[in-house]
PDB file of C-alpha atoms in Angstrom:
ATOM      1  CA  ASP A  25       5.357  24.866 -80.194  1.00 55.00           C
ATOM      2  CA  ALA A  26       2.517  28.436 -79.290  1.00 58.00           C
ATOM      3  CA  LYS A  27       1.266  28.858 -75.214  1.00 86.00           C
ATOM      4  CA  THR A  28      -1.794  29.167 -73.426  1.00 93.00           C
ATOM      5  CA  THR A  29      -2.716  31.389 -70.502  1.00 94.00           C
ATOM      6  CA  GLN A  30      -5.487  30.335 -68.442  1.00 96.00           C
ATOM      7  CA  PRO A  31      -7.039  31.591 -65.045  1.00 97.00           C
ATOM      8  CA  THR A  32      -5.625  29.643 -61.438  1.00 95.00           C
ATOM      9  CA  SER A  33      -8.566  28.119 -60.701  1.00 97.00           C
ATOM     10  CA  MET A  34     -12.086  28.941 -61.192  1.00 97.00           C
ATOM     11  CA  ASP A  35     -15.075  27.791 -59.174  1.00 96.00           C
ATOM     12  CA  CYS A  36     -18.645  25.835 -60.422  1.00 96.00           C
ATOM     13  CA  ALA A  37     -21.766  25.471 -58.986  1.00 97.00           C
ATOM     14  CA  GLU A  38     -22.860  21.739 -59.833  1.00 97.00           C
ATOM     15  CA  GLY A  39     -25.343  20.939 -62.491  1.00 96.00           C
ATOM     16  CA  ARG A  40     -24.635  24.661 -63.777  1.00 96.00           C
ATOM     17  CA  ALA A  41     -22.139  24.875 -66.654  1.00 97.00           C
ATOM     18  CA  ALA A  42     -18.296  25.185 -66.408  1.00 97.00           C
ATOM     19  CA  ASN A  43     -16.782  27.949 -69.090  1.00 98.00           C
ATOM     20  CA  LEU A  44     -13.502  27.193 -68.517  1.00 98.00           C
ATOM     21  CA  PRO A  45     -10.963  29.864 -71.082  1.00 97.00           C
ATOM     22  CA  CYS A  46      -7.549  29.876 -73.046  1.00 97.00           C
ATOM     23  CA  ASN A  47      -5.742  32.325 -74.356  1.00 96.00           C
ATOM     24  CA  HIS A  48      -3.611  30.945 -76.904  1.00 93.00           C
ATOM     25  CA  SER A  49      -2.608  34.484 -79.174  1.00 92.00           C
ATOM     26  CA  THR A  50       0.301  32.782 -81.092  1.00 89.00           C
ATOM     27  CA  ILE A  51      -0.883  29.585 -82.129  1.00 90.00           C
ATOM     28  CA  SER A  52      -0.214  28.417 -85.661  1.00 87.00           C
ATOM     29  CA  GLY A  53      -1.907  27.655 -88.429  1.00 86.00           C
ATOM     30  CA  ASN A  54      -1.426  23.761 -88.321  1.00 85.00           C
ATOM     31  CA  GLU A  55      -1.789  23.830 -84.490  1.00 88.00           C
ATOM     32  CA  TYR A  56      -4.899  22.309 -83.020  1.00 91.00           C
ATOM     33  CA  VAL A  57      -6.005  23.351 -79.425  1.00 93.00           C
ATOM     34  CA  TYR A  58      -6.361  20.208 -77.016  1.00 94.00           C
ATOM     35  CA  TRP A  59      -7.870  20.273 -73.658  1.00 96.00           C
ATOM     36  CA  TYR A  60      -7.180  18.029 -70.502  1.00 95.00           C
ATOM     37  CA  ARG A  61      -7.834  17.168 -67.061  1.00 97.00           C
ATOM     38  CA  GLN A  62      -5.824  15.866 -64.195  1.00 95.00           C
ATOM     39  CA  ILE A  63      -8.406  14.764 -61.411  1.00 94.00           C
ATOM     40  CA  HIS A  64      -6.322  14.279 -57.876  1.00 87.00           C
ATOM     41  CA  SER A  65      -2.561  13.466 -59.623  1.00 82.00           C
ATOM     42  CA  GLN A  66      -4.589  10.766 -61.855  1.00 92.00           C
ATOM     43  CA  GLY A  67      -2.518  10.054 -64.946  1.00 94.00           C
ATOM     44  CA  PRO A  68      -4.683  12.877 -67.609  1.00 94.00           C
ATOM     45  CA  GLN A  69      -7.992  12.196 -69.464  1.00 95.00           C
ATOM     46  CA  TYR A  70      -7.945  13.496 -72.429  1.00 93.00           C
ATOM     47  CA  ILE A  71     -10.975  15.852 -73.489  1.00 96.00           C
ATOM     48  CA  ILE A  72     -11.598  17.170 -76.732  1.00 95.00           C
ATOM     49  CA  HIS A  73      -9.541  18.823 -78.866  1.00 93.00           C
ATOM     50  CA  GLY A  74      -9.772  21.404 -82.675  1.00 93.00           C
ATOM     51  CA  LEU A  75      -8.078  23.267 -85.273  1.00 92.00           C
ATOM     52  CA  LYS A  76     -10.759  25.863 -86.809  1.00 91.00           C
ATOM     53  CA  ASN A  77     -14.457  24.914 -85.966  1.00 89.00           C
ATOM     54  CA  ASN A  78     -16.316  24.070 -83.093  1.00 94.00           C
ATOM     55  CA  GLU A  79     -16.218  20.622 -81.657  1.00 95.00           C
ATOM     56  CA  THR A  80     -18.253  18.948 -79.287  1.00 96.00           C
ATOM     57  CA  ASN A  81     -18.738  15.063 -77.955  1.00 95.00           C
ATOM     58  CA  GLU A  82     -20.358  12.987 -75.023  1.00 94.00           C
ATOM     59  CA  MET A  83     -17.559  14.918 -72.281  1.00 94.00           C
ATOM     60  CA  ALA A  84     -17.366  18.893 -73.037  1.00 97.00           C
ATOM     61  CA  SER A  85     -17.846  21.319 -76.138  1.00 98.00           C
ATOM     62  CA  LEU A  86     -14.443  23.248 -77.664  1.00 98.00           C
ATOM     63  CA  ILE A  87     -15.567  26.837 -78.879  1.00 98.00           C
ATOM     64  CA  ILE A  88     -12.446  27.631 -80.345  1.00 96.00           C
ATOM     65  CA  THR A  89     -13.044  31.911 -81.905  1.00 96.00           C
ATOM     66  CA  GLU A  90     -12.586  32.770 -85.841  1.00 95.00           C
ATOM     67  CA  ASP A  91      -8.992  34.061 -85.299  1.00 95.00           C
ATOM     68  CA  ARG A  92      -8.338  31.130 -83.380  1.00 95.00           C
ATOM     69  CA  LYS A  93      -6.279  33.898 -80.427  1.00 95.00           C
ATOM     70  CA  SER A  94      -8.385  31.809 -77.991  1.00 96.00           C
ATOM     71  CA  SER A  95     -11.406  28.886 -76.897  1.00 97.00           C
ATOM     72  CA  THR A  96     -13.918  28.438 -74.286  1.00 98.00           C
ATOM     73  CA  LEU A  97     -14.106  24.702 -72.838  1.00 98.00           C
ATOM     74  CA  ILE A  98     -17.909  24.048 -72.175  1.00 98.00           C
ATOM     75  CA  LEU A  99     -18.347  21.119 -69.385  1.00 97.00           C
ATOM     76  CA  PRO A 100     -22.617  21.848 -69.803  1.00 96.00           C
ATOM     77  CA  HIS A 101     -23.915  20.566 -66.308  1.00 95.00           C
ATOM     78  CA  ALA A 102     -20.420  20.051 -63.873  1.00 96.00           C
ATOM     79  CA  THR A 103     -21.040  17.450 -61.389  1.00 96.00           C
ATOM     80  CA  LEU A 104     -18.506  16.967 -58.298  1.00 96.00           C
ATOM     81  CA  ARG A 105     -16.729  14.621 -60.508  1.00 95.00           C
ATOM     82  CA  ASP A 106     -15.658  17.637 -62.379  1.00 97.00           C
ATOM     83  CA  THR A 107     -13.312  18.970 -60.115  1.00 97.00           C
ATOM     84  CA  ALA A 108      -9.530  18.330 -61.676  1.00 97.00           C
ATOM     85  CA  VAL A 109      -7.049  20.762 -63.176  1.00 96.00           C
ATOM     86  CA  TYR A 110      -8.500  21.658 -66.443  1.00 97.00           C
ATOM     87  CA  TYR A 111      -5.198  22.114 -68.916  1.00 96.00           C
ATOM     88  CA  CYS A 112      -5.239  23.804 -72.611  1.00 95.00           C
ATOM     89  CA  ILE A 113      -2.467  22.925 -74.885  1.00 92.00           C
ATOM     90  CA  VAL A 114      -1.568  23.880 -78.079  1.00 89.00           C
ATOM     91  CA  GLY A 115      -0.118  21.316 -80.227  1.00 84.00           C
ATOM     92  CA  GLY A 116       1.163  20.134 -84.502  1.00 72.00           C
ATOM     93  CA  ALA A 117       1.875  17.168 -85.493  1.00 60.00           C
ATOM     94  CA  THR A 118       4.299  16.080 -83.722  1.00 63.00           C
ATOM     95  CA  ASN A 119       1.866  15.373 -81.165  1.00 67.00           C
ATOM     96  CA  LYS A 120       4.105  16.866 -78.403  1.00 76.00           C
ATOM     97  CA  LEU A 121       2.282  18.222 -75.732  1.00 82.00           C
ATOM     98  CA  ILE A 122       3.326  21.036 -73.473  1.00 82.00           C
ATOM     99  CA  PHE A 123       1.432  20.874 -70.290  1.00 85.00           C
ATOM    100  CA  GLY A 124       1.099  24.636 -68.367  1.00 85.00           C
ATOM    101  CA  THR A 125      -0.244  24.915 -64.985  1.00 87.00           C
ATOM    102  CA  GLY A 126      -3.814  24.451 -66.176  1.00 93.00           C
ATOM    103  CA  THR A 127      -7.382  25.788 -64.315  1.00 96.00           C
ATOM    104  CA  LEU A 128      -8.162  23.974 -61.132  1.00 96.00           C
ATOM    105  CA  LEU A 129     -12.224  23.983 -61.730  1.00 98.00           C
ATOM    106  CA  ALA A 130     -14.116  22.713 -58.775  1.00 97.00           C
ATOM    107  CA  VAL A 131     -17.511  21.964 -58.869  1.00 97.00           C
ATOM    108  CA  GLN A 132     -18.842  23.804 -55.173  1.00 95.00           C
ATOM    109  CA  PRO A 133     -22.220  21.474 -54.271  1.00 94.00           C
TER     110      PRO A 133
ATOM    111  CA  ASN B   7      -7.738  -3.892 -73.338  1.00 75.00           C
ATOM    112  CA  ALA B   8      -5.197  -2.484 -70.085  1.00 83.00           C
ATOM    113  CA  GLY B   9      -4.355   0.699 -72.324  1.00 94.00           C
ATOM    114  CA  VAL B  10      -1.175   1.939 -70.555  1.00 97.00           C
ATOM    115  CA  THR B  11      -0.053   0.156 -67.903  1.00 97.00           C
ATOM    116  CA  GLN B  12       3.477   1.361 -65.644  1.00 97.00           C
ATOM    117  CA  THR B  13       5.185  -0.775 -63.728  1.00 97.00           C
ATOM    118  CA  PRO B  14       6.328  -0.126 -60.174  1.00 97.00           C
ATOM    119  CA  LYS B  15       2.978   2.082 -58.475  1.00 96.00           C
ATOM    120  CA  PHE B  16       5.885   3.357 -56.328  1.00 96.00           C
ATOM    121  CA  ARG B  17       9.593   3.632 -55.962  1.00 96.00           C
ATOM    122  CA  VAL B  18      12.135   4.889 -53.146  1.00 97.00           C
ATOM    123  CA  LEU B  19      15.659   5.017 -54.192  1.00 96.00           C
ATOM    124  CA  LYS B  20      18.714   6.215 -52.656  1.00 97.00           C
ATOM    125  CA  THR B  21      20.801   8.802 -54.782  1.00 97.00           C
ATOM    126  CA  GLY B  22      23.495   7.279 -56.949  1.00 97.00           C
ATOM    127  CA  GLN B  23      21.318   4.732 -57.428  1.00 97.00           C
ATOM    128  CA  SER B  24      19.842   3.267 -61.049  1.00 96.00           C
ATOM    129  CA  MET B  25      16.145   2.691 -61.865  1.00 96.00           C
ATOM    130  CA  THR B  26      13.991   0.958 -65.085  1.00 97.00           C
ATOM    131  CA  LEU B  27      10.245   2.491 -65.224  1.00 97.00           C
ATOM    132  CA  LEU B  28       8.457   0.198 -67.550  1.00 97.00           C
ATOM    133  CA  CYS B  29       5.298   0.990 -69.792  1.00 98.00           C
ATOM    134  CA  ALA B  30       3.179  -1.099 -71.462  1.00 98.00           C
ATOM    135  CA  GLN B  31       0.746  -0.075 -73.979  1.00 97.00           C
ATOM    136  CA  ASP B  32      -1.584  -2.453 -75.189  1.00 96.00           C
ATOM    137  CA  MET B  33      -3.604  -0.584 -78.459  1.00 94.00           C
ATOM    138  CA  ASN B  34      -0.913  -1.252 -81.114  1.00 94.00           C
ATOM    139  CA  HIS B  35       0.329   2.660 -80.759  1.00 93.00           C
ATOM    140  CA  GLU B  36       2.925   3.748 -82.516  1.00 92.00           C
ATOM    141  CA  TYR B  37       3.435   7.251 -80.571  1.00 92.00           C
ATOM    142  CA  MET B  38       4.402   6.783 -76.752  1.00 94.00           C
ATOM    143  CA  TYR B  39       6.019   9.764 -74.343  1.00 95.00           C
ATOM    144  CA  TRP B  40       7.607  10.177 -71.154  1.00 97.00           C
ATOM    145  CA  TYR B  41       6.320  12.605 -68.720  1.00 96.00           C
ATOM    146  CA  ARG B  42       7.482  13.868 -65.220  1.00 97.00           C
ATOM    147  CA  GLN B  43       5.487  16.186 -63.070  1.00 95.00           C
ATOM    148  CA  ASP B  44       6.550  18.156 -59.722  1.00 93.00           C
ATOM    149  CA  PRO B  45       4.000  19.502 -57.179  1.00 86.00           C
ATOM    150  CA  GLY B  46       1.707  22.284 -58.202  1.00 82.00           C
ATOM    151  CA  MET B  47       3.207  22.210 -62.334  1.00 84.00           C
ATOM    152  CA  GLY B  48       2.138  20.506 -65.551  1.00 87.00           C
ATOM    153  CA  LEU B  49       3.811  17.406 -67.096  1.00 91.00           C
ATOM    154  CA  ARG B  50       7.202  18.108 -68.261  1.00 93.00           C
ATOM    155  CA  LEU B  51       8.004  16.135 -71.129  1.00 93.00           C
ATOM    156  CA  ILE B  52      10.868  13.468 -71.234  1.00 96.00           C
ATOM    157  CA  HIS B  53      11.905  11.605 -74.056  1.00 96.00           C
ATOM    158  CA  TYR B  54       9.087  11.080 -76.790  1.00 93.00           C
ATOM    159  CA  SER B  55       9.532   7.403 -79.619  1.00 94.00           C
ATOM    160  CA  VAL B  56       7.917   7.899 -82.931  1.00 90.00           C
ATOM    161  CA  GLY B  57       8.034   4.666 -83.170  1.00 92.00           C
ATOM    162  CA  GLU B  58       9.509   1.082 -82.464  1.00 93.00           C
ATOM    163  CA  GLY B  59      13.653   2.098 -82.453  1.00 93.00           C
ATOM    164  CA  THR B  60      13.447   5.119 -82.645  1.00 93.00           C
ATOM    165  CA  THR B  61      13.400   7.250 -79.602  1.00 95.00           C
ATOM    166  CA  ALA B  62      14.173  11.232 -79.582  1.00 93.00           C
ATOM    167  CA  LYS B  63      14.788  14.156 -76.558  1.00 94.00           C
ATOM    168  CA  GLY B  64      11.821  16.238 -75.605  1.00 92.00           C
ATOM    169  CA  GLU B  65      12.078  19.387 -72.816  1.00 90.00           C
ATOM    170  CA  VAL B  66      14.087  17.837 -70.218  1.00 94.00           C
ATOM    171  CA  PRO B  67      15.766  15.103 -70.979  1.00 96.00           C
ATOM    172  CA  ASP B  68      18.854  15.316 -68.925  1.00 96.00           C
ATOM    173  CA  GLY B  69      19.854  12.109 -66.067  1.00 96.00           C
ATOM    174  CA  TYR B  70      17.614  10.157 -68.245  1.00 97.00           C
ATOM    175  CA  ASN B  71      17.773   7.300 -71.186  1.00 97.00           C
ATOM    176  CA  VAL B  72      15.575   5.689 -72.884  1.00 97.00           C
ATOM    177  CA  SER B  73      14.702   2.403 -75.639  1.00 97.00           C
ATOM    178  CA  ARG B  74      12.104   1.222 -77.790  1.00 97.00           C
ATOM    179  CA  LEU B  75      13.075  -2.083 -78.733  1.00 95.00           C
ATOM    180  CA  LYS B  76       9.349  -3.202 -78.861  1.00 95.00           C
ATOM    181  CA  LYS B  77       6.621  -1.409 -79.989  1.00 96.00           C
ATOM    182  CA  GLN B  78       4.423  -1.875 -76.966  1.00 97.00           C
ATOM    183  CA  ASN B  79       7.110  -1.001 -74.251  1.00 97.00           C
ATOM    184  CA  PHE B  80       8.746   2.177 -73.546  1.00 98.00           C
ATOM    185  CA  LEU B  81      11.100   2.247 -70.751  1.00 98.00           C
ATOM    186  CA  LEU B  82      12.949   5.169 -69.100  1.00 98.00           C
ATOM    187  CA  GLY B  83      16.250   4.351 -66.789  1.00 97.00           C
ATOM    188  CA  LEU B  84      17.648   6.836 -64.510  1.00 96.00           C
ATOM    189  CA  GLU B  85      21.440   5.505 -64.868  1.00 92.00           C
ATOM    190  CA  SER B  86      21.948   7.402 -61.911  1.00 96.00           C
ATOM    191  CA  ALA B  87      19.492   8.723 -59.882  1.00 96.00           C
ATOM    192  CA  ALA B  88      19.686  12.307 -58.363  1.00 96.00           C
ATOM    193  CA  PRO B  89      17.058  13.829 -55.568  1.00 96.00           C
ATOM    194  CA  SER B  90      16.403  16.417 -58.258  1.00 96.00           C
ATOM    195  CA  GLN B  91      14.311  13.295 -60.017  1.00 97.00           C
ATOM    196  CA  THR B  92      12.059  12.608 -57.359  1.00 97.00           C
ATOM    197  CA  SER B  93       8.534  13.474 -59.942  1.00 97.00           C
ATOM    198  CA  VAL B  94       6.072  11.886 -60.388  1.00 97.00           C
ATOM    199  CA  TYR B  95       6.815   9.802 -63.941  1.00 98.00           C
ATOM    200  CA  PHE B  96       3.603   9.445 -65.995  1.00 97.00           C
ATOM    201  CA  CYS B  97       4.074   7.696 -69.700  1.00 97.00           C
ATOM    202  CA  ALA B  98       1.573   8.105 -73.081  1.00 95.00           C
ATOM    203  CA  SER B  99       0.850   6.397 -75.652  1.00 94.00           C
ATOM    204  CA  SER B 100      -1.028   7.815 -79.223  1.00 91.00           C
ATOM    205  CA  ARG B 101      -1.969   6.808 -82.320  1.00 86.00           C
ATOM    206  CA  THR B 102      -0.170   8.921 -85.543  1.00 75.00           C
ATOM    207  CA  SER B 103      -2.375  11.373 -87.509  1.00 65.00           C
ATOM    208  CA  GLY B 104      -1.962  14.815 -89.824  1.00 64.00           C
ATOM    209  CA  ARG B 105      -5.305  15.458 -87.368  1.00 70.00           C
ATOM    210  CA  GLY B 106      -4.984  16.033 -84.113  1.00 75.00           C
ATOM    211  CA  VAL B 107      -4.421  13.203 -81.687  1.00 78.00           C
ATOM    212  CA  GLU B 108      -5.334  11.827 -78.316  1.00 88.00           C
ATOM    213  CA  GLN B 109      -2.616  11.048 -75.902  1.00 91.00           C
ATOM    214  CA  PHE B 110      -3.928   8.115 -73.330  1.00 93.00           C
ATOM    215  CA  PHE B 111      -1.817   8.254 -69.928  1.00 96.00           C
ATOM    216  CA  GLY B 112      -1.343   5.818 -67.415  1.00 97.00           C
ATOM    217  CA  PRO B 113      -1.238   5.714 -64.114  1.00 96.00           C
ATOM    218  CA  GLY B 114       1.634   6.946 -62.736  1.00 97.00           C
ATOM    219  CA  THR B 115       5.115   6.142 -61.277  1.00 97.00           C
ATOM    220  CA  ARG B 116       6.076   8.182 -57.713  1.00 97.00           C
ATOM    221  CA  LEU B 117      10.020   7.607 -57.115  1.00 97.00           C
ATOM    222  CA  THR B 118      11.352   9.383 -54.475  1.00 97.00           C
ATOM    223  CA  VAL B 119      15.254   9.597 -54.750  1.00 97.00           C
ATOM    224  CA  LEU B 120      16.425  10.592 -51.041  1.00 96.00           C
TER     225      LEU B 120
END
């Protein structure tokens, strides 16, 4: 499974868009990009995933570059409750997820 | 639906004791997983199961055993607990798909081995 690189931490002002980058330069053609988040010791929560195309749901948008070597998770209007560790993961058909250390997003009032 | 539940929520063991962690899901998912999370680190996969009666090793399987006798339950056993197994254990489940799937996680079990 491919590995990912994320910044250790980021800040975002409440109400503004949070853009979380992820590099996955060794991703294979059949591997998906997943985003999960973990709020203070709770179980991780699924956010979104994609293969090639950009994706949007009620929580976030996922922008994947054309070469698929990087992606950006966008939280359009961050709130204090979005403060969490965000994990970018690439995974294939086996559904095994390899978690890194993620990005700690701190939303500031 | 309760989703994914884990029993117990907290446990303290002495070195050498054994215990079993229970994970249950009511979503009729085929796949189930056990992860551990140590302080300041991401989750690491211990074992997983792709269906009733089947199990497979993950990244860090040593010192653990698992069983999937019923589709809705996935048990994680520690035969002889060691302090290095102090961690938070998360269970997850997912459906099967070739188009990427979402894993649903339980609330975790906090285990301390003295």
